[in-house]
Structure formats: C-alpha cells, structure tokens
Short mmCIF file of C-alpha atoms in Angstrom, two decimals:
data_model
loop_
_atom_site.label_atom_id
_atom_site.label_comp_id
_atom_site.label_asym_id
_atom_site.label_seq_id
_atom_site.Cartn_x
_atom_site.Cartn_y
_atom_site.Cartn_z
CA UNK A 1451 105.30 22.19 -37.05
CA UNK A 1452 106.98 19.74 -34.40
CA UNK A 1453 108.07 16.70 -36.13
CA UNK A 1454 110.19 14.23 -34.36
CA UNK A 1455 112.96 12.93 -36.52
CA UNK A 1456 114.61 9.44 -35.92
CA UNK A 1457 117.97 9.25 -34.39
CA UNK A 1458 119.33 7.51 -37.52
CA UNK A 1459 118.35 10.62 -39.56
CA UNK A 1460 119.98 13.78 -37.95
CA UNK A 1461 120.78 15.08 -41.46
CA UNK A 1462 117.21 15.26 -42.40
CA UNK A 1463 116.38 17.74 -39.87
CA UNK A 1464 117.44 20.96 -41.95
CA UNK A 1465 115.76 20.10 -45.12
CA UNK A 1466 112.70 18.99 -43.37
CA UNK A 1467 112.39 22.24 -41.29
CA UNK A 1468 112.95 24.21 -44.60
CA UNK A 1469 110.16 22.36 -46.44
CA UNK A 1470 107.80 23.01 -43.72
CA UNK A 1471 108.62 26.61 -43.19
CA UNK A 1472 108.20 27.24 -47.06
CA UNK A 1473 104.79 25.51 -46.83
CA UNK A 1474 103.54 27.49 -43.46
CA UNK A 1475 104.78 30.97 -45.18
CA UNK A 1476 102.12 30.93 -48.05
CA UNK A 1477 99.61 33.11 -47.36
CA UNK A 1478 100.97 34.21 -44.13
CA UNK A 1479 101.09 38.00 -44.70
CA UNK A 1480 97.46 38.06 -45.60
CA UNK A 1481 96.08 36.05 -42.74
CA UNK A 1482 98.24 37.67 -40.12
CA UNK A 1483 97.74 41.36 -40.45
CA UNK A 1484 99.91 43.22 -37.78
CA UNK A 1485 102.10 40.32 -36.88
CA UNK A 1486 105.17 41.48 -38.76
CA UNK A 1487 104.76 44.94 -36.86
CA UNK A 1488 104.45 43.23 -33.63
CA UNK A 1489 107.46 41.18 -34.60
CA UNK A 1490 109.68 43.96 -35.45
CA UNK A 1491 108.60 46.13 -32.06
CA UNK A 1492 108.97 43.30 -29.85
CA UNK A 1493 112.45 41.91 -31.23
CA UNK A 1494 114.24 45.38 -31.54
CA UNK A 1495 113.52 46.06 -28.02
CA UNK A 1496 113.51 42.74 -26.01
CA UNK A 1497 117.46 42.38 -26.41
CA UNK A 1498 117.70 46.03 -24.95
CA UNK A 1499 115.44 45.16 -22.01
CA UNK A 1500 117.18 42.17 -21.05
CA UNK A 1501 120.53 44.08 -20.97
CA UNK A 1502 118.76 46.61 -18.69
CA UNK A 1503 117.47 43.96 -16.44
CA UNK A 1504 121.19 42.55 -16.29
CA UNK A 1505 122.55 45.81 -15.21
CA UNK A 1506 119.63 46.52 -12.47
CA UNK A 1507 120.34 42.95 -11.27
CA UNK A 1508 124.32 43.84 -11.13
CA UNK A 1509 123.47 47.07 -9.14
CA UNK A 1510 121.18 45.45 -6.79
CA UNK A 1511 123.60 42.79 -6.06
CA UNK A 1512 126.57 45.19 -5.51
CA UNK A 1513 124.32 47.09 -2.81
CA UNK A 1514 124.34 43.66 -0.95
CA UNK A 1515 128.03 43.26 -1.19
CA UNK A 1516 127.88 40.81 -4.06
CA UNK A 1517 130.16 41.88 -7.17
CA UNK A 1518 128.77 40.12 -10.36
CA UNK A 1519 128.98 40.46 -13.81
CA UNK A 1520 126.03 39.65 -16.25
CA UNK A 1521 125.97 37.94 -19.47
CA UNK A 1522 123.27 37.44 -22.01
CA UNK A 1523 122.79 34.11 -23.84
CA UNK A 1524 120.01 33.48 -26.21
CA UNK A 1525 119.09 29.89 -27.49
CA UNK A 1526 117.91 31.03 -31.18
CA UNK A 1527 119.09 34.66 -31.77
CA UNK A 1528 122.49 36.57 -31.22
CA UNK A 1529 124.05 36.67 -28.69
CA UNK A 1530 124.00 32.81 -28.77
CA UNK A 1531 125.16 30.50 -26.20
CA UNK A 1532 128.40 30.09 -27.56
CA UNK A 1533 129.12 33.87 -27.97
CA UNK A 1534 128.34 34.23 -24.12
CA UNK A 1535 130.81 31.31 -23.41
CA UNK A 1536 133.45 33.07 -25.26
CA UNK A 1537 132.65 36.30 -23.31
CA UNK A 1538 132.81 34.45 -20.08
CA UNK A 1539 136.04 32.86 -20.57
CA UNK A 1540 137.74 35.95 -21.82
CA UNK A 1541 136.38 37.77 -18.67
CA UNK A 1542 138.20 35.15 -16.53
CA UNK A 1543 135.25 34.08 -14.78
CA UNK A 1544 135.59 31.40 -11.99
CA UNK A 1545 132.12 30.82 -10.80
CA UNK A 1546 129.21 30.94 -12.85
CA UNK A 1547 125.33 31.19 -11.99
CA UNK A 1548 123.15 30.21 -14.64
CA UNK A 1549 119.76 32.24 -14.30
CA UNK A 1550 117.12 31.17 -16.98
CA UNK A 1551 114.65 34.05 -17.87
CA UNK A 1552 112.05 31.38 -17.60
CA UNK A 1553 110.27 31.59 -13.94
CA UNK A 1554 108.89 28.06 -14.87
CA UNK A 1555 110.95 25.01 -15.69
CA UNK A 1556 110.32 23.19 -19.02
CA UNK A 1557 112.29 20.83 -20.78
CA UNK A 1558 111.69 22.70 -24.18
CA UNK A 1559 112.52 26.03 -22.64
CA UNK A 1560 115.28 26.24 -19.90
CA UNK A 1561 115.94 22.49 -20.44
CA UNK A 1562 116.88 23.14 -24.27
CA UNK A 1563 119.37 26.10 -23.30
CA UNK A 1564 121.00 24.11 -20.62
CA UNK A 1565 121.52 21.01 -22.73
CA UNK A 1566 123.82 23.38 -25.19
CA UNK A 1567 125.28 24.64 -22.05
CA UNK A 1568 126.05 21.13 -21.10
CA UNK A 1569 127.61 20.34 -24.47
CA UNK A 1570 130.21 23.11 -24.00
CA UNK A 1571 130.82 21.77 -20.29
CA UNK A 1572 131.61 18.36 -21.73
CA UNK A 1573 133.72 19.44 -24.78
CA UNK A 1574 135.30 22.60 -23.72
CA UNK A 1575 137.95 22.15 -20.99
CA UNK A 1576 138.51 26.00 -20.44
CA UNK A 1577 134.67 26.37 -19.78
CA UNK A 1578 134.21 23.18 -17.81
CA UNK A 1579 137.07 24.49 -15.09
CA UNK A 1580 134.64 27.36 -14.20
CA UNK A 1581 132.42 26.38 -11.07
CA UNK A 1582 129.01 26.52 -11.89
CA UNK A 1583 125.28 26.25 -10.54
CA UNK A 1584 121.91 26.47 -12.06
CA UNK A 1585 118.61 27.99 -10.81
CA UNK A 1586 115.99 25.71 -12.72
CA UNK A 1587 112.92 27.84 -11.89
CA UNK A 1588 112.14 30.63 -9.43
CA UNK A 1589 108.33 31.27 -9.83
CA UNK A 1590 107.73 30.90 -6.06
CA UNK A 1591 109.87 34.20 -5.34
CA UNK A 1592 107.46 36.61 -3.52
CA UNK A 1593 108.81 39.62 -5.46
CA UNK A 1594 107.67 37.79 -8.67
CA UNK A 1595 104.44 36.74 -7.34
CA UNK A 1596 103.61 40.39 -5.88
CA UNK A 1597 104.41 42.10 -9.47
CA UNK A 1598 102.19 39.90 -11.31
CA UNK A 1599 99.31 40.37 -8.67
CA UNK A 1600 99.75 44.32 -8.55
CA UNK A 1601 99.32 44.17 -12.34
CA UNK A 1602 96.18 42.25 -12.12
CA UNK A 1603 94.69 44.57 -9.65
CA UNK A 1604 95.59 47.58 -11.98
CA UNK A 1605 94.07 45.80 -15.05
CA UNK A 1606 90.68 44.92 -12.95
CA UNK A 1607 90.66 48.65 -11.97
CA UNK A 1608 90.62 49.59 -15.76
CA UNK A 1609 87.79 46.84 -16.59
CA UNK A 1610 85.49 47.85 -13.98
CA UNK A 1611 86.18 51.70 -13.76
CA UNK A 1612 86.51 51.12 -9.75
CA UNK A 1613 89.17 50.39 -7.66
CA UNK A 1614 88.80 46.62 -6.86
CA UNK A 1615 90.15 47.16 -3.34
CA UNK A 1616 87.24 49.38 -2.27
CA UNK A 1617 83.88 48.78 -1.61
CA UNK A 1618 81.69 48.80 -4.60
CA UNK A 1619 79.27 51.80 -4.58
CA UNK A 1620 75.52 50.81 -3.82
CA UNK A 1621 73.40 50.80 -7.06
CA UNK A 1622 69.78 52.08 -6.92
CA UNK A 1623 68.35 48.52 -6.40
CA UNK A 1624 70.74 47.86 -3.67
CA UNK A 1625 69.95 51.05 -1.51
CA UNK A 1626 67.94 50.59 1.22
CA UNK A 1627 64.06 51.93 0.88
CA UNK A 1628 63.61 55.16 2.33
CA UNK A 1629 60.58 54.93 5.04
CA UNK A 1630 58.17 57.24 5.57
CA UNK A 1631 57.08 57.88 9.03
CA UNK A 1632 53.44 59.54 9.41
CA UNK A 1633 53.65 61.51 12.49
CA UNK A 1634 49.90 62.51 13.94
CA UNK A 1635 49.31 66.19 13.46
CA UNK A 1636 49.10 68.31 16.27
CA UNK A 1637 45.73 69.69 17.44
CA UNK A 1638 45.37 73.40 16.15
CA UNK A 1639 41.69 73.47 17.19
CA UNK A 1640 40.95 76.01 19.93
CA UNK A 1641 40.43 74.16 23.23
CA UNK A 1642 36.79 73.45 24.19
CA UNK A 1643 35.63 74.07 27.74
CA UNK A 1644 33.34 71.85 29.73
CA UNK A 1645 32.94 68.32 29.78
CA UNK A 1646 33.06 67.90 25.87
CA UNK A 1647 36.41 69.59 26.02
CA UNK A 1648 37.66 67.25 28.56
CA UNK A 1649 36.71 64.31 26.49
CA UNK A 1650 38.33 65.65 23.30
CA UNK A 1651 41.42 66.49 24.98
CA UNK A 1652 41.61 62.93 26.43
CA UNK A 1653 41.16 61.45 23.07
CA UNK A 1654 43.95 63.75 21.38
CA UNK A 1655 46.52 62.49 24.07
CA UNK A 1656 45.51 58.91 23.70
CA UNK A 1657 46.23 59.21 19.85
CA UNK A 1658 49.36 60.85 20.48
CA UNK A 1659 50.65 58.13 22.57
CA UNK A 1660 50.09 55.40 19.84
CA UNK A 1661 53.41 54.39 17.68
CA UNK A 1662 54.47 56.21 14.55
CA UNK A 1663 52.61 54.63 11.61
CA UNK A 1664 54.82 53.30 8.80
CA UNK A 1665 53.95 54.20 5.29
CA UNK A 1666 55.33 52.09 2.67
CA UNK A 1667 55.86 52.98 -0.69
CA UNK A 1668 53.35 52.10 -3.33
CA UNK A 1669 55.85 51.24 -5.98
CA UNK A 1670 58.33 48.89 -5.38
CA UNK A 1671 61.67 49.37 -7.06
CA UNK A 1672 62.87 46.45 -9.62
CA UNK A 1673 65.50 44.25 -8.67
CA UNK A 1674 68.18 43.84 -11.11
CA UNK A 1675 70.84 40.99 -10.89
CA UNK A 1676 74.33 41.98 -9.22
CA UNK A 1677 76.89 42.00 -12.50
CA UNK A 1678 79.73 39.14 -12.10
CA UNK A 1679 83.20 40.15 -11.32
CA UNK A 1680 85.62 40.26 -14.03
CA UNK A 1681 87.32 37.00 -14.90
CA UNK A 1682 91.11 36.66 -14.72
CA UNK A 1683 92.70 34.56 -18.02
CA UNK A 1684 96.20 33.51 -17.48
CA UNK A 1685 97.88 32.74 -20.74
CA UNK A 1686 100.70 30.27 -21.02
CA UNK A 1687 102.80 28.92 -23.68
CA UNK A 1688 101.86 25.49 -24.86
CA UNK A 1689 104.04 22.44 -25.56
CA UNK A 1690 103.59 18.83 -26.61
CA UNK A 1691 101.60 16.76 -24.11
CA UNK A 1692 104.31 13.83 -24.55
CA UNK A 1693 106.89 15.94 -22.44
CA UNK A 1694 104.66 16.16 -19.56
CA UNK A 1695 102.88 12.49 -19.92
CA UNK A 1696 105.97 10.73 -21.14
CA UNK A 1697 109.06 12.70 -19.83
CA UNK A 1698 107.55 14.23 -16.50
CA UNK A 1699 108.19 17.78 -17.51
CA UNK A 1700 106.83 19.96 -14.26
CA UNK A 1701 105.90 22.97 -16.55
CA UNK A 1702 102.05 22.55 -16.09
CA UNK A 1703 102.35 21.70 -12.72
CA UNK A 1704 104.37 24.94 -11.90
CA UNK A 1705 101.98 27.14 -14.03
CA UNK A 1706 99.19 26.12 -11.99
CA UNK A 1707 100.78 26.71 -8.49
CA UNK A 1708 102.17 30.09 -9.82
CA UNK A 1709 98.25 30.86 -10.60
CA UNK A 1710 97.28 30.02 -7.07
CA UNK A 1711 100.10 32.20 -5.35
CA UNK A 1712 98.95 35.12 -7.58
CA UNK A 1713 95.56 34.84 -7.03
CA UNK A 1714 96.02 34.50 -3.34
CA UNK A 1715 97.96 37.38 -3.27
CA UNK A 1716 95.35 39.27 -5.55
CA UNK A 1717 92.74 38.36 -2.82
CA UNK A 1718 95.13 39.72 -0.26
CA UNK A 1719 95.31 43.31 -2.03
CA UNK A 1720 91.70 43.59 -2.80
CA UNK A 1721 89.82 41.39 -0.14
CA UNK A 1722 88.04 39.84 -2.83
CA UNK A 1723 88.23 36.49 -4.81
CA UNK A 1724 88.08 36.79 -8.42
CA UNK A 1725 87.30 33.49 -10.83
CA UNK A 1726 90.17 32.55 -12.87
CA UNK A 1727 91.55 30.19 -15.61
CA UNK A 1728 94.24 29.04 -17.52
CA UNK A 1729 94.49 28.70 -21.24
CA UNK A 1730 97.58 27.90 -23.51
CA UNK A 1731 98.45 29.58 -26.68
CA UNK A 1732 101.00 28.78 -29.55
CA UNK A 1733 99.88 25.30 -30.35
CA UNK A 1734 101.31 24.68 -33.73
CA UNK A 1735 99.41 21.30 -34.89
CA UNK A 1736 95.68 21.33 -35.29
CA UNK A 1737 94.13 18.70 -32.80
CA UNK A 1738 91.84 17.56 -35.20
CA UNK A 1739 94.56 16.65 -37.95
CA UNK A 1740 95.47 12.78 -37.54
CA UNK A 1741 99.06 11.66 -36.60
CA UNK A 1742 100.14 14.92 -35.49
CA UNK A 1743 101.55 15.72 -31.89
CA UNK A 1744 98.96 16.66 -29.29
CA UNK A 1745 99.43 19.75 -27.57
CA UNK A 1746 98.68 20.86 -23.71
CA UNK A 1747 95.19 22.46 -23.55
CA UNK A 1748 92.76 23.90 -23.22
CA UNK A 1749 93.73 26.84 -26.02
CA UNK A 1750 93.00 30.33 -24.97
CA UNK A 1751 90.71 30.74 -27.79
CA UNK A 1752 88.65 27.80 -26.55
CA UNK A 1753 88.54 29.59 -22.95
CA UNK A 1754 87.40 32.88 -24.69
CA UNK A 1755 84.71 31.42 -26.39
CA UNK A 1756 83.47 29.33 -23.44
CA UNK A 1757 83.60 32.37 -20.91
CA UNK A 1758 81.88 34.62 -23.71
CA UNK A 1759 79.13 31.86 -24.13
CA UNK A 1760 78.78 31.65 -19.96
CA UNK A 1761 77.98 35.56 -19.95
CA UNK A 1762 81.38 36.72 -18.71
CA UNK A 1763 81.33 40.66 -19.64
CA UNK A 1764 84.67 41.45 -18.39
CA UNK A 1765 88.07 39.49 -19.01
CA UNK A 1766 91.60 40.49 -17.68
CA UNK A 1767 94.45 38.21 -19.69
CA UNK A 1768 97.70 37.60 -17.80
CA UNK A 1769 100.53 36.76 -20.02
CA UNK A 1770 102.02 34.39 -17.56
CA UNK A 1771 104.66 32.78 -19.65
CA UNK A 1772 106.02 35.89 -21.25
CA UNK A 1773 108.54 38.27 -19.25
CA UNK A 1774 109.08 40.61 -22.17
CA UNK A 1775 106.74 41.85 -24.97
CA UNK A 1776 106.90 39.85 -28.05
CA UNK A 1777 104.56 38.51 -30.72
CA UNK A 1778 102.83 36.17 -28.43
CA UNK A 1779 101.55 39.25 -26.48
CA UNK A 1780 101.79 42.16 -29.14
CA UNK A 1781 100.01 40.06 -31.81
CA UNK A 1782 97.85 37.26 -30.29
CA UNK A 1783 96.99 38.53 -26.90
CA UNK A 1784 96.33 42.25 -28.19
CA UNK A 1785 94.88 41.74 -31.47
CA UNK A 1786 93.84 38.20 -32.29
CA UNK A 1787 92.12 37.48 -28.84
CA UNK A 1788 90.76 40.88 -28.15
CA UNK A 1789 89.00 40.43 -31.18
CA UNK A 1790 87.67 37.02 -30.39
CA UNK A 1791 86.41 38.23 -26.90
CA UNK A 1792 84.41 40.98 -28.86
CA UNK A 1793 82.86 38.34 -31.29
CA UNK A 1794 82.08 36.14 -28.12
CA UNK A 1795 80.03 38.86 -26.40
CA UNK A 1796 82.90 40.27 -23.82
CA UNK A 1797 82.63 44.00 -23.47
CA UNK A 1798 85.62 44.63 -21.37
CA UNK A 1799 88.96 43.25 -22.53
CA UNK A 1800 92.09 44.28 -20.30
CA UNK A 1801 95.67 42.77 -20.91
CA UNK A 1802 98.28 42.98 -18.22
CA UNK A 1803 101.51 43.98 -19.46
CA UNK A 1804 104.69 41.91 -19.10
CA UNK A 1805 107.18 42.68 -16.38
CA UNK A 1806 109.99 43.70 -18.38
CA UNK A 1807 112.26 45.88 -16.35
CA UNK A 1808 109.97 46.27 -13.63
CA UNK A 1809 111.87 46.81 -10.14
CA UNK A 1810 109.85 44.04 -8.79
CA UNK A 1811 111.06 41.49 -11.38
CA UNK A 1812 114.57 42.68 -10.24
CA UNK A 1813 113.85 41.89 -6.66
CA UNK A 1814 112.84 38.69 -7.73
CA UNK A 1815 116.12 37.89 -9.62
CA UNK A 1816 118.07 39.08 -6.81
CA UNK A 1817 116.18 36.89 -4.36
CA UNK A 1818 116.91 33.84 -6.58
CA UNK A 1819 120.42 34.74 -6.96
CA UNK A 1820 121.25 35.22 -3.27
CA UNK A 1821 119.45 31.75 -2.38
CA UNK A 1822 121.70 30.08 -5.12
CA UNK A 1823 124.91 31.51 -3.82
CA UNK A 1824 125.60 29.06 -1.13
CA UNK A 1825 125.45 26.25 -3.59
CA UNK A 1826 127.86 28.03 -6.03
CA UNK A 1827 130.45 28.64 -3.25
CA UNK A 1828 130.31 24.96 -2.03
CA UNK A 1829 133.45 23.20 -2.28
CA UNK A 1830 131.90 19.85 -2.83
CA UNK A 1831 129.04 18.71 -5.03
CA UNK A 1832 125.52 18.31 -3.36
CA UNK A 1833 125.30 15.09 -4.31
CA UNK A 1834 128.33 13.84 -2.61
CA UNK A 1835 127.41 15.46 0.49
CA UNK A 1836 124.14 13.60 0.19
CA UNK A 1837 125.80 10.07 -0.15
CA UNK A 1838 128.21 11.08 2.73
CA UNK A 1839 125.12 12.00 5.18
CA UNK A 1840 123.28 8.55 4.30
CA UNK A 1841 120.31 10.36 2.57
CA UNK A 1842 118.05 7.83 0.81
CA UNK A 1843 117.91 8.55 -3.17
CA UNK A 1844 117.13 6.70 -6.03
CA UNK A 1845 119.53 4.12 -7.74
CA UNK A 1846 119.80 6.17 -10.72
CA UNK A 1847 120.88 9.32 -8.96
CA UNK A 1848 123.79 7.14 -7.17
CA UNK A 1849 124.99 5.71 -10.65
CA UNK A 1850 124.73 9.10 -12.08
CA UNK A 1851 127.57 10.27 -9.51
CA UNK A 1852 129.86 8.27 -11.56
CA UNK A 1853 129.51 10.42 -14.75
CA UNK A 1854 129.42 13.94 -13.07
CA UNK A 1855 132.28 16.08 -14.48
CA UNK A 1856 134.45 18.29 -12.26
CA UNK A 1857 137.86 19.62 -12.52
CA UNK A 1858 139.35 16.19 -10.79
CA UNK A 1859 137.70 14.13 -13.55
CA UNK A 1860 134.75 11.66 -12.57
CA UNK A 1861 133.55 11.42 -9.05
CA UNK A 1862 134.29 8.02 -7.62
CA UNK A 1863 132.48 6.89 -4.49
CA UNK A 1864 135.37 4.52 -3.45
CA UNK A 1865 138.72 3.87 -4.95
CA UNK A 1866 138.47 2.20 -8.09
CA UNK A 1867 140.81 -0.23 -9.80
CA UNK A 1868 141.18 0.26 -13.70
CA UNK A 1869 141.35 -3.40 -15.35
CA UNK A 1870 142.42 -3.35 -18.98
CA UNK A 1871 143.37 0.03 -18.59
CA UNK A 1872 140.05 1.57 -18.99
CA UNK A 1873 139.20 4.81 -16.49
CA UNK A 1874 135.29 4.44 -16.95
CA UNK A 1875 134.47 1.91 -14.09
CA UNK A 1876 131.10 1.06 -16.10
CA UNK A 1877 132.71 0.38 -19.22
CA UNK A 1878 135.33 -1.76 -17.50
CA UNK A 1879 132.76 -3.78 -15.61
CA UNK A 1880 131.00 -4.46 -19.02
CA UNK A 1881 134.24 -5.63 -20.47
CA UNK A 1882 134.79 -8.06 -17.25
CA UNK A 1883 131.52 -9.50 -17.50
CA UNK A 1884 131.74 -10.20 -21.25
CA UNK A 1885 135.32 -11.86 -20.92
CA UNK A 1886 134.09 -14.13 -17.87
CA UNK A 1887 131.06 -15.37 -19.79
CA UNK A 1888 133.46 -16.19 -22.83
CA UNK A 1889 135.83 -18.18 -20.49
CA UNK A 1890 132.80 -19.87 -19.19
CA UNK A 1891 131.69 -20.77 -22.36
CA UNK A 1892 134.96 -22.30 -23.41
CA UNK A 1893 135.27 -24.27 -20.36
CA UNK A 1894 131.69 -25.81 -20.92
CA UNK A 1895 132.41 -26.71 -24.40
CA UNK A 1896 135.92 -28.12 -23.56
CA UNK A 1897 134.38 -30.30 -20.96
CA UNK A 1898 131.72 -31.62 -23.33
CA UNK A 1899 134.43 -32.31 -25.91
CA UNK A 1900 136.80 -34.16 -23.28
CA UNK A 1901 133.86 -36.07 -21.87
CA UNK A 1902 133.02 -37.28 -25.15
CA UNK A 1903 136.40 -38.90 -25.98
CA UNK A 1904 137.56 -39.79 -22.28
CA UNK A 1905 134.33 -40.62 -20.35
CA UNK A 1906 134.64 -40.07 -16.82
CA UNK A 1907 138.01 -38.10 -17.06
CA UNK A 1908 136.57 -34.64 -15.87
CA UNK A 1909 134.75 -36.15 -13.09
CA UNK A 1910 137.96 -38.01 -11.76
CA UNK A 1911 140.07 -34.79 -12.18
CA UNK A 1912 137.31 -32.94 -10.10
CA UNK A 1913 137.19 -35.66 -7.46
CA UNK A 1914 141.09 -35.50 -7.05
CA UNK A 1915 141.28 -31.89 -6.84
CA UNK A 1916 138.74 -32.12 -4.24
CA UNK A 1917 140.84 -34.40 -2.19
CA UNK A 1918 143.80 -32.21 -2.44
CA UNK A 1919 142.06 -29.34 -1.27
CA UNK A 1920 140.82 -31.23 1.53
CA UNK A 1921 144.48 -32.58 2.54
CA UNK A 1922 145.47 -29.19 2.39
CA UNK A 1923 142.91 -27.93 4.71
CA UNK A 1924 143.79 -30.84 7.35
CA UNK A 1925 147.57 -29.76 7.22
CA UNK A 1926 146.63 -25.94 7.68
CA UNK A 1927 144.57 -27.06 10.79
CA UNK A 1928 146.91 -29.08 12.28
CA UNK A 1929 149.85 -26.49 11.92
CA UNK A 1930 147.53 -23.94 13.68
CA UNK A 1931 146.75 -25.92 16.65
#
C-alpha cells in the first residue's frame, strides 16, 4: 500500500508500514505459489549480474582510453547508497558520474535514489567536494533500443515457428490454382485421299490453329482467413497517477517513446509491422477501493483479457521496465500472466528475457557515459554558462542558481553584500524587507500620535524640509555655473 503521511507526523511512517505489511502478509504464501522461489532466484543473482555489468563497463571504457572504477549502490538493499559513498571517498575519487540503472527517469525510481545522494552532497563535506554529474535517462541510446528489438524478433520466431524476417510460406488456400490446358489431340487416323480427304485435312488444320482451351477445376478450394500477426505487449512498472498529473513525472511519456523506437527497429529487422500495446504492472491499491491512490494503467491483466477477447492467439511480452530478472518477471510475467493468457484463449505466450549482462546493454551504458563526460569535466556549472550566454530560461531556474552548492559555496550571479552578517542573500533580503516594514509602521503611528496633540506640526516640518532641500539645490546649481 502507498499512503501519504502528513509532514507533521514523520514518526508515524515506520509503525504504519509495519501494520500494513503485517496485514498484507496474511494468506500471502497460499495465494502466491511460486513467488518465494522467484524472489530467492532473482535476489541471489541480481547483485552479481549488476557487478558483472560494472566490470564489463570498466573494460569497455578502458578500451576507449577512459579509466574508470564502478561502484554499486542500491536504494533498498545492500550495498546501500551510504556504503557506496564511503567506498567512493576511500578510493579518492575526484570525478563522479552517476548512472541510474533505469533507462527511463521517474521520481519514484531514479529520483528517489538521487534524493538520497543529494542529502550526502549537502551534509558530507568530503563527498560534496567531488565533482559530479548525473545521467537522468538513457532510453534513446541506439544500442539499448536494438537489444530490446532483437529480443522481440527472437520471441516472435518462437511464437510463430517461422523467422519473422522471412516471407511466410504459402498456405494451401493462398496458392495459385493450377490451370489445366486441354490441347487438341493429334489426328492419328490414316490420311484419306480424294476430295473428302482434302476437306478433312483442312478441318483438322483449322482446329489446331484455335487457341488452347482452359479447363477450370470443378471444385473450388475453400478460402480461410489469414491468421493475425502476434501482438507485442510491453509491461512497465506502474506508479501513482499523481506523480504524472501533479508533479510532471516524465516516466509515462518516456515509456511511450521507447516503445515507438523499439517497434520501428523491429520493423527494420523484419520488414513487417506488428501490433503492440503497453500495460502496467505492480499496482498496489485496487482502483475500486475508495479513497485509495490511483495508479497508472491500463494494467497488464486488463490488456491480456482484452486481447484474448479480440481473438489474439499469439502474444509476446516485453519487460520494458526491468533490466534484470526479478519477482516482477519470474513470478508475475512467467506464471501469473501466462496462466491468465491461457484462460483468455491466447494459445502462444512468449516472454522476452531481460537484458541483464547482455553485451548490447554494455554498449548502451558506454555510449551514455561517453556522452556525459564533457559535462563532468567542465570547470563551470552548465547553468552558469547558460546565464553568461544569455540563454532564456524560467525564473525559478535563475533563482535556483543561488542555492547550488559547489566547492566555493553558493553560486553568486553578482557580488552580494552581507547585511546583518547573513550570507544567504534570500534570507538577508527577507530580513531587510521586514525591518523596513516595521520602521514604516512606527513612523506612521508616530505621525498619527503627534498630529493628534500638535495639529499641523508634521505638515509644517515637511514643508520646512522641502524648502531647505530647494535652497540647497539652487546653491549647488549656482556653484556649478
């Protein structure tokens, strides 16, 4: 369950999470047969696959002249982000490139981990001294798109039994009907002499000169409908709708763009266009339950039932949001959705394996790292360069520059004074404004009190002050002339 805890009750998070977990655990073992096996297999292998991918990334970068060291940090399991931070500091790293293993960016995945890193940057002086840059997403890398496309093509071949890139064999009903041509039989009779023989030979020659007669078959073959091509179902991890509608999370849009790129690549490889849809899995709250957080849909279950009702007989499932095998692939996709597809009338169900330690995934990570190296080695902040170049930007971006933390402290667009001994210019301006308002209130209140007891005194003082200023102005003008 996902419950939003009020800001004033942070202490309630752990007890509430414990209560929800205890309630959800009732009957879990009986209703999720095979889940524990899937979890044990995925959790035991996933960390090693991630480490292997890091070693492969180091080797590929070294071949390109980039000497790098990889560190693994996980959000909810060891090695935790805090452990990785300590390893990075102990290794004496001076430049850090942060590469989330989520091709598409979301506030609940990459954003959650990056917020933890941001806390270390703000509170750990040794870690904040490291020059860093982040790759928010890398779903448009051609190697990543190509790796998924090749996996889909292989699954299509398993689903149909025929290479999708090869022209399909002709069925019996699609073959051209054989045409039987009846040729006139040669005249084997002995030649007759005299006038009658001459007329007989003329009649035979005329008959042979006629075009051949076409004899159509008496029984026409029965025409059968051409089977529909397999449908490709992309399964993505869901998230609460409010992240998209209220916070502008780009996750859904990036998923849709990824699907467009992948299916275009599949068409290039096979020469055919295949129907495809997107479904979301992992919704925790049921949509029918009132006052619950709404999740992004449609669900994978809804799409499988709909496709089965429409007569789809071959389905290929692509785990788009999963780079490594886990419970969402080994249990939900391989067991739950496969069973649902069979119950819905889908005869063939194929699931594309995750990329894992695939060499094409390594190529995609290398390309993403190489594209980010210039910004990592840049001596100035990219936003500072944008300001110097006069690039138009939103007002909030300019104001955020005042709070960017670097080695030298907060970035200052212009030399700033430090009134009241406060270094933060925003806080100093706030105090200045409040002091000025307080002084104005005091002056007005004093003026009202004085005017009550000494009528016209304030007006006379102001007129006298204006006269003095006028006289000083005339003397300054005469001295200048």
